[in-house]
Amino acid sequence: MVVKAVGGGTSAVAASSHAACARFRGTDPLITGLSRRALAEDLGLRGQFGTITAARWARAMTFERMVFAEENARQIATTTLGALGLERPTGVAIVDAHVNADSTAELLEAAHDRAKRSGTATLIYQLAVPFVGFEGESATDVKPDFALVAANPGDADRTWLIAGDVKDYERVRSRIDDSRLLKGFLQVAIAAESLDAWSLLPVGMHVHSHGVLAVPRNSFLQPEARVELLEDHRAEVRMRINERRMEAGAIELAPDSPVEEFVSHLVATFDPVDCQSCTLFGFCRQQLRQSNDPFDLLVEIGIPVFGRVDFQWPTENDELSRALPQSTRARVRASVDGVAQSTGQSRVDPVGFPGTINVVIAKSDSTTLGVYGIGVQRFGSDGPGEWQVTVFDAPQSDDARRGIVRAIGVELVAAMKDRRVNNSNSDAGPEPVHLVVPDSKTADILTSIADHLAGAELSRLRWETDRVMGRPTLTFNGDPAQVPRKLTEPERTGVSFLLEEDRARALTLRTPVVVLQRVLSEQMVAGGPEVNEMRLDYLVEWTRDGDVGRERHRTISDAIESETHTPGALLSTVRANDIHEAFVGKKHGGARPADPVHYESLVRDELSYKCAVIDSAITALAQRPMSRLAGAYRAIEGDAQGVWRRRVLLHASDLVRFGRVARWWRNALVQTIETDGRCRAQLSALTNPTYAIDAATDAGTREVSMARVVATDPLTIQIDSRRFDATTRVVLMHVDGSPCVESGLDATLLKGSVKVSDLSIGPLRSTSLPKQFEWFPDVQPVLTVGDELVVADFSWFSNNKGNRSLNVDRPQSDTTVSPKPTCESDSFEQDPAGHKYCCRPHEDIEAEWSNTLADRRGRGELNPQTWPPVVDTDGFEITGVGARIDDPNDEPAVAPPAHITTDDVD
Ligand code: SF4
Ligand SMILES: [Zn+2]
């Protein structure tokens, strides 16, 4: 009998992201009878997109094992029932349905009886359930990872069934990405819908309104339960499933018709970002590349639909439609000509200057915070140092994490000393120091590692007090704790700096960590889809001379896609598989790395590529001019780091990540965040012509407008924006794409602002023609008729009366709960009340918290005594002594099953 391919849960979930595409809907497994992977292979696509690495698969498998290990499964069950307000079960049974629908039905029946009879909850894993609407149609089943059955406290004859799934989602900066959680819960919703509709569901068993996802709570892959209301998710999957059925009824793939023809006839709605998780990506992109319709180039490079409407195809030297944003025009131009377009922005970054430390890492896929190796290079006042490369023999270990923050901390200490001694302007305080990384993923991983170590250090401080008080040292759940060792001073500096970066992310002008890829894309617009610019080597390639023309972006993009190396933290599939294999070898357990020489040479080879890309990016940047306002950016960061240095010195709130910033602290930040945003917009408008033109043509921006010169005597300009009238005082920012601020004007740093002198500023007077004004600036600009200008309303910047200078207000540093310049190392000890909110050290705060926890434990208010279980919102990563920790690297490398795609695990 032919089994109808329903595509399991994944297909329906993926339908939520690609629902707008008729080709995606028309290639549903229900219609083609093939899984999406098999269909892609029929079209000649082999594992190009959506494949996962062996290491990633090992992690997924290990996490699943961890979730169903007895003690973890019991905890998942009890915390879920607690979160749902159900009664504490008398026990938890854990049973395996072996992905078989008959056993699933039997086990559900048994669990139902058990719950009614004795109040025992049951966790059933590896279920198989007919896909909703396809029962009895010999279609592929839905395979929920697990489900819980528990007594219904309101009715002795009824029980609850709670659908669940296992997802080994990584925590980035201590959080799991919302879009991933959404995807996970959509899968739970399909399980809930299918269970609800199943005729074999025991009478009296009801599917609960909520579902559960088991996700890692720490980097040791120990699980925790996330519980959420499924109402909206279920409505969404119902809609998608109905859509699929309707579509399946309307389209048919005849058994002998050519697949390629069938797929080609379905209209594709291509998007270079979203489509990457679709197995047909390579096929659809290739069709666009081969098309002679110029409009298809726009689709290929992801120009939004509204941008395409006004599009006029440029012939050589033709102007592109002015209705398009400047940045879009630049992207189209770069794609057509094969030459990167300058944004006109001069440099405001510190890259390649003394005080910067370049960092590259190679991330392991098999563990959440595992890193194979790190490369570090410091720029001192005597120029760049050598790259220092370290390869870790135990990438997932605590030692490796400490090795990473130590390597960074040692260089930070040296850089700070260098800046103190060799500072060019000692009156302004030491200059800031920065880490420079190739991509934001590297920054995220480093910060997540720092967060993990900060959590361990704070827990250690609490346990210190427990020891002094003669109390046992217990984890949050009441197990005996493995007390970590104290952070050394360089380690603490590294950890603290990275957490400073985490808090600083709320402010756009802060740059403790500089992402080189962003710096370069602020300078230029490359051809091809914007998403390609996320790779630093792609951008670097565009800074080089090469073949010009329409094919260039495709050639570079293909070369980058097939490159064994990557510039960022994540590795290519090929290299990740090679390193994983060299590390785990062919035997279970045993020494790791299994082939140390090969392992080390692969990691070093990978890191040397990353170092080389950074070197090339710095060389390319060095060709670009520095902005006159670069000092303003540096001063803003320098002031903020002055506060940070006091925090580290006095151990005062320097180990707090943004997620742990107290509510009142966040509230105090609101005004700083606002001034930061405004200052950022103003500085960008002054220094970056592309940004300014985009702002001027954006209907939502009131303060900036395009204008052109219609006469020079008297000076008369036509201003596009209706918001400018005879009462507006106007400041000139750019002439024909050149920023006025960079043309020899004077920029002075004042305490609260940056003062730019000699810009052309003055009032307007109406003329008889609409939108045309005579303009009377104090400083006469050199203009000719027809010049394209970007002007701003002066009052956006300040309410100064004079027309000779303009002030940009600098944001204040975040000084909430931070030591004052007058606080000394013993200030808190001498006067605890007076220094409670400035320099109170972590040591004192944690000692108090330790006592509070001990009191609560004494009153039976903590786990495991209390019901419902208390949730640890801090999520610190300490394991109990003897806790089960499975290592994904214990097993030999296994290739993931052919049908598994990133959509299944992510
Ligand atoms: S890759 Fe092709 S089929 Fe898939 S969603 Fe994009 S356009 Fe549609
Ligand atoms: Zn103080």
Tab-separated table of C-alpha atoms and ligand atoms in Angstrom, residues 650 818-820 822-824 827-828 831 834-840, ligand 2:
chain	number	residue	atom	x	y	z
A	650	LEU	CA	35.640	47.566	43.395
A	818	SER	CA	28.086	52.230	39.952
A	819	PRO	CA	30.949	53.465	42.116
A	820	LYS	CA	31.429	57.217	42.178
A	822	THR	CA	35.334	59.237	45.026
A	823	CYS	CA	34.559	55.666	46.158
A	824	GLU	CA	37.574	53.786	47.516
A	827	SER	CA	34.309	52.930	51.318
A	828	PHE	CA	31.536	50.376	51.633
A	831	ASP	CA	30.012	53.298	55.592
A	834	GLY	CA	26.181	55.588	52.541
A	835	HIS	CA	27.603	53.324	49.826
A	836	LYS	CA	24.772	50.825	49.485
A	837	TYR	CA	23.871	51.943	45.972
A	838	CYS	CA	27.304	52.709	44.535
A	839	CYS	CA	30.244	50.510	45.443
A	840	ARG	CA	28.659	47.677	47.396
B	2	ZN	ZN	30.545	54.118	47.053
